[in-house]
Tab-separated table of C-alpha atoms in Angstrom:
chain	number	residue	atom	x	y	z
A	12	ASP	CA	-8.865	13.962	-47.586
A	13	ILE	CA	-9.148	15.899	-44.325
A	14	GLN	CA	-8.157	19.567	-44.636
A	15	MET	CA	-6.647	21.341	-41.661
A	16	THR	CA	-7.144	25.085	-41.591
A	17	GLN	CA	-4.820	26.790	-39.139
A	18	SER	CA	-5.082	30.378	-37.993
A	19	PRO	CA	-3.605	32.865	-37.779
A	20	SER	CA	-0.785	32.312	-40.274
A	21	SER	CA	1.398	34.634	-38.234
A	22	LEU	CA	1.186	36.739	-35.108
A	23	SER	CA	3.312	39.223	-33.206
A	24	ALA	CA	3.367	38.967	-29.444
A	25	SER	CA	5.406	40.064	-26.483
A	26	VAL	CA	7.055	38.040	-23.770
A	27	GLY	CA	4.438	37.214	-21.181
A	28	ASP	CA	1.497	37.373	-23.585
A	29	ARG	CA	-1.120	34.657	-23.797
A	30	VAL	CA	-1.167	33.217	-27.314
A	31	THR	CA	-3.867	31.061	-28.926
A	32	ILE	CA	-3.592	29.176	-32.246
A	33	THR	CA	-6.544	27.411	-33.813
A	34	CYS	CA	-6.891	24.453	-36.185
A	35	ARG	CA	-10.146	23.442	-37.827
A	36	ALA	CA	-10.630	20.086	-39.452
A	37	SER	CA	-12.862	19.706	-42.525
A	38	GLN	CA	-14.517	16.737	-40.829
A	39	GLY	CA	-14.572	15.262	-37.367
A	40	ILE	CA	-11.292	13.724	-36.215
A	41	ARG	CA	-12.204	12.906	-32.597
A	42	ASN	CA	-9.081	13.952	-30.625
A	43	ASP	CA	-6.589	12.637	-33.217
A	44	LEU	CA	-4.480	15.779	-33.320
A	45	GLY	CA	-0.968	16.779	-32.376
A	46	TRP	CA	0.742	20.152	-32.085
A	47	TYR	CA	4.347	20.766	-33.112
A	48	GLN	CA	6.902	23.521	-32.658
A	49	GLN	CA	9.579	24.104	-35.270
A	50	LYS	CA	12.543	26.439	-35.095
A	51	PRO	CA	14.578	27.403	-38.186
A	52	GLY	CA	16.819	24.615	-39.478
A	53	LYS	CA	15.503	22.149	-36.894
A	54	ALA	CA	13.140	19.184	-36.980
A	55	PRO	CA	9.665	19.693	-35.549
A	56	LYS	CA	9.143	18.904	-31.862
A	57	ARG	CA	5.887	17.455	-30.572
A	58	LEU	CA	4.282	19.554	-27.845
A	59	ILE	CA	0.804	18.021	-27.518
A	60	TYR	CA	-0.648	14.664	-28.552
A	61	SER	CA	-4.215	13.383	-28.583
A	62	ALA	CA	-5.338	17.033	-28.681
A	63	SER	CA	-4.727	17.807	-25.032
A	64	SER	CA	-1.963	15.563	-23.603
A	65	LEU	CA	1.268	17.358	-22.839
A	66	GLN	CA	4.358	15.672	-24.242
A	67	SER	CA	6.851	14.715	-21.542
A	68	GLY	CA	9.453	17.429	-20.983
A	69	VAL	CA	7.357	20.202	-22.513
A	70	PRO	CA	6.684	23.199	-20.215
A	71	SER	CA	3.223	23.382	-18.675
A	72	ARG	CA	2.618	26.821	-20.226
A	73	PHE	CA	1.680	24.868	-23.359
A	74	SER	CA	-1.794	23.378	-23.455
A	75	GLY	CA	-4.129	21.917	-26.056
A	76	SER	CA	-7.888	21.598	-26.158
A	77	GLY	CA	-10.622	20.600	-28.531
A	78	SER	CA	-12.303	17.630	-30.096
A	79	GLY	CA	-14.121	16.892	-33.316
A	80	THR	CA	-13.333	19.737	-35.682
A	81	GLU	CA	-11.983	22.623	-33.608
A	82	PHE	CA	-8.728	22.625	-31.701
A	83	THR	CA	-6.581	25.181	-29.954
A	84	LEU	CA	-3.018	25.415	-28.765
A	85	THR	CA	-2.490	27.939	-25.980
A	86	ILE	CA	0.770	29.329	-24.622
A	87	SER	CA	-0.210	30.872	-21.298
A	88	SER	CA	2.830	33.183	-20.943
A	89	LEU	CA	5.043	33.500	-23.989
A	90	GLN	CA	8.748	33.058	-23.343
A	91	PRO	CA	11.694	34.076	-25.562
A	92	GLU	CA	12.365	30.500	-26.581
A	93	ASP	CA	8.797	30.082	-27.803
A	94	PHE	CA	9.267	32.232	-30.867
A	95	ALA	CA	8.935	29.640	-33.609
A	96	THR	CA	6.480	28.199	-36.113
A	97	TYR	CA	3.686	25.962	-34.867
A	98	TYR	CA	1.850	23.252	-36.794
A	99	CYS	CA	-1.118	21.003	-36.122
A	100	LEU	CA	-1.313	17.487	-37.578
A	101	GLN	CA	-4.343	15.246	-37.875
A	102	HIS	CA	-3.714	11.523	-37.555
A	103	ASN	CA	-7.311	10.343	-37.779
A	104	SER	CA	-6.932	9.046	-41.320
A	105	TYR	CA	-4.570	8.847	-44.286
A	106	PRO	CA	-3.330	10.945	-45.866
A	107	ARG	CA	-2.110	12.701	-42.742
A	108	THR	CA	-2.414	16.450	-43.069
A	109	PHE	CA	-0.712	19.368	-41.384
A	110	GLY	CA	-2.053	22.851	-40.898
A	111	GLN	CA	-0.365	25.602	-42.808
A	112	GLY	CA	1.633	26.805	-39.807
A	113	THR	CA	1.613	29.772	-37.504
A	114	LYS	CA	4.739	31.865	-37.199
A	115	VAL	CA	4.983	33.474	-33.769
A	116	GLU	CA	7.198	36.557	-33.942
A	117	ILE	CA	8.478	39.070	-31.414
A	118	LYS	CA	6.473	42.253	-31.101
B	19	GLU	CA	18.749	7.872	-26.347
B	20	VAL	CA	16.403	7.737	-29.347
B	21	GLN	CA	18.110	8.585	-32.628
B	22	LEU	CA	16.851	8.756	-36.202
B	23	VAL	CA	19.573	9.509	-38.730
B	24	GLU	CA	18.648	10.147	-42.379
B	25	SER	CA	21.088	9.711	-45.242
B	26	GLY	CA	21.076	9.529	-49.002
B	27	GLY	CA	19.968	13.026	-49.896
B	28	GLY	CA	21.682	15.107	-52.562
B	29	LEU	CA	21.345	16.702	-55.993
B	30	VAL	CA	19.530	14.772	-58.678
B	31	GLN	CA	18.307	15.686	-62.147
B	32	PRO	CA	14.613	15.798	-62.993
B	33	GLY	CA	13.387	12.316	-63.823
B	34	GLY	CA	16.123	10.733	-61.755
B	35	SER	CA	16.028	8.488	-58.717
B	36	LEU	CA	17.291	8.627	-55.173
B	37	ARG	CA	17.028	6.402	-52.118
B	38	LEU	CA	16.772	7.824	-48.659
B	39	SER	CA	17.579	5.788	-45.550
B	40	CYS	CA	16.828	6.379	-41.897
B	41	ALA	CA	18.799	4.472	-39.255
B	42	ALA	CA	16.966	4.081	-35.948
B	43	SER	CA	18.331	3.398	-32.512
B	44	GLY	CA	17.370	3.711	-28.839
B	45	PHE	CA	13.850	2.255	-29.221
B	46	THR	CA	12.083	-0.884	-30.373
B	47	PHE	CA	11.939	0.043	-34.029
B	48	SER	CA	9.631	-2.813	-35.123
B	49	SER	CA	6.916	-1.650	-32.693
B	50	TYR	CA	6.605	1.766	-34.304
B	51	ALA	CA	4.826	2.867	-37.459
B	52	MET	CA	7.203	5.117	-39.374
B	53	SER	CA	6.695	7.986	-41.793
B	54	TRP	CA	8.427	10.375	-44.108
B	55	VAL	CA	7.575	14.060	-43.896
B	56	ARG	CA	9.074	16.718	-46.147
B	57	GLN	CA	9.439	20.461	-46.109
B	58	ALA	CA	10.123	22.439	-49.262
B	59	PRO	CA	12.382	25.508	-48.795
B	60	GLY	CA	10.482	28.166	-46.904
B	61	LYS	CA	7.275	26.123	-46.863
B	62	GLY	CA	5.252	24.106	-44.379
B	63	LEU	CA	5.342	20.467	-43.468
B	64	GLU	CA	3.966	17.886	-45.883
B	65	TRP	CA	3.302	14.233	-45.003
B	66	VAL	CA	4.678	11.936	-47.714
B	67	SER	CA	4.356	8.281	-46.752
B	68	ALA	CA	3.889	5.869	-43.843
B	69	ILE	CA	4.492	2.183	-43.115
B	70	SER	CA	3.086	0.125	-40.274
B	71	GLY	CA	5.332	-1.606	-37.722
B	72	SER	CA	4.800	-4.975	-39.311
B	73	PHE	CA	5.282	-3.329	-42.740
B	74	SER	CA	2.114	-4.928	-44.014
B	75	SER	CA	0.492	-1.593	-44.700
B	76	THR	CA	1.848	1.356	-46.631
B	77	TYR	CA	0.337	4.760	-47.341
B	78	TYR	CA	1.273	7.583	-49.749
B	79	ALA	CA	0.384	11.158	-50.447
B	80	ASP	CA	-1.261	11.595	-53.860
B	81	SER	CA	1.675	13.813	-54.868
B	82	VAL	CA	4.108	10.882	-54.691
B	83	LYS	CA	1.906	7.839	-55.294
B	84	GLY	CA	3.343	5.602	-57.999
B	85	ARG	CA	6.773	7.313	-57.805
B	86	PHE	CA	7.898	6.729	-54.228
B	87	THR	CA	8.134	3.429	-52.330
B	88	ILE	CA	8.465	3.177	-48.581
B	89	SER	CA	10.005	0.098	-46.959
B	90	ARG	CA	11.574	-1.005	-43.712
B	91	ASP	CA	14.035	-3.650	-42.501
B	92	ASN	CA	13.216	-4.404	-38.893
B	93	SER	CA	16.302	-6.628	-38.601
B	94	LYS	CA	18.495	-3.619	-39.404
B	95	ASN	CA	16.342	-0.959	-37.763
B	96	THR	CA	16.208	0.918	-41.060
B	97	LEU	CA	13.524	2.832	-42.927
B	98	SER	CA	13.873	3.604	-46.615
B	99	LEU	CA	12.248	5.775	-49.225
B	100	GLN	CA	12.906	4.933	-52.869
B	101	MET	CA	12.144	7.994	-54.989
B	102	SER	CA	11.903	7.862	-58.761
B	103	SER	CA	10.692	10.153	-61.565
B	104	LEU	CA	11.786	13.035	-59.385
B	105	ARG	CA	10.431	16.520	-60.104
B	106	ALA	CA	11.549	19.982	-59.131
B	107	GLU	CA	8.651	20.157	-56.720
B	108	ASP	CA	10.071	17.196	-54.780
B	109	THR	CA	12.937	19.455	-53.633
B	110	ALA	CA	12.727	19.491	-49.855
B	111	VAL	CA	14.217	18.443	-46.570
B	112	TYR	CA	12.973	14.918	-45.911
B	113	TYR	CA	12.441	13.857	-42.291
B	114	CYS	CA	11.829	10.350	-41.012
B	115	ALA	CA	9.534	10.213	-37.998
B	116	ALA	CA	8.374	7.552	-35.527
B	117	GLN	CA	4.732	7.385	-34.527
B	118	GLU	CA	3.555	7.046	-30.929
B	119	SER	CA	0.065	7.759	-29.583
B	120	GLY	CA	-0.925	8.427	-33.153
B	121	SER	CA	1.408	11.255	-34.028
B	122	TYR	CA	5.144	11.704	-34.539
B	123	VAL	CA	7.153	11.818	-31.384
B	124	HIS	CA	10.683	11.163	-32.702
B	125	TRP	CA	12.146	12.914	-35.716
B	126	GLY	CA	15.431	12.727	-37.619
B	127	GLN	CA	17.525	15.784	-38.426
B	128	GLY	CA	16.436	15.769	-42.062
B	129	SER	CA	18.084	15.088	-45.416
B	130	LEU	CA	18.019	17.585	-48.243
B	131	VAL	CA	16.932	16.428	-51.683
B	132	THR	CA	17.425	18.893	-54.521
B	133	VAL	CA	15.949	18.148	-57.937
B	134	SER	CA	17.530	20.396	-60.538
B	135	SER	CA	19.302	20.204	-63.857
């Protein structure tokens, strides 16, 4: 099984900050990775697919990069509505695996 | 508008069974691989099972293999998850999700399954 190691597990940031979240895969997964945002009591929402493609309707301050084993999600200027938990998901092989999540909190 | 609506959750005793359903609308259901993803209270997301669009292929997490069965009825635009031999650790919100470009683009609102005596 492919393990996804996501870091940090939580971070505190201020509105306007640049935020970077990392996911490392235990083996190469090409660009078969998505990033999700989840708010309390809500279903996850896809932000990025195929590692770097922005989901339609998602603000351009979100971006994804990486290939192989190392991936990043960047929020260029954190907005109040971005405080949430973020997950990566590999879809290179079964079983699919999520990262442990990163909770982005207000500083 | 794309909609995925789960139903069938509830309280069940350990060792019991439950069947979750997911009604899909607003997209060509048969063209999408579908999955179940769960989230235990206060925990992260866990992939549970998947089925291809033509339902010829099914996949399961080791934690549910042999106990859960995924199926779909493309004529009724419905995805199902039959859960048996339920354990306390199966307690979670269960989401159905539709796959596009490899990952899950459409999600239901979730259905809570509680396994407790």
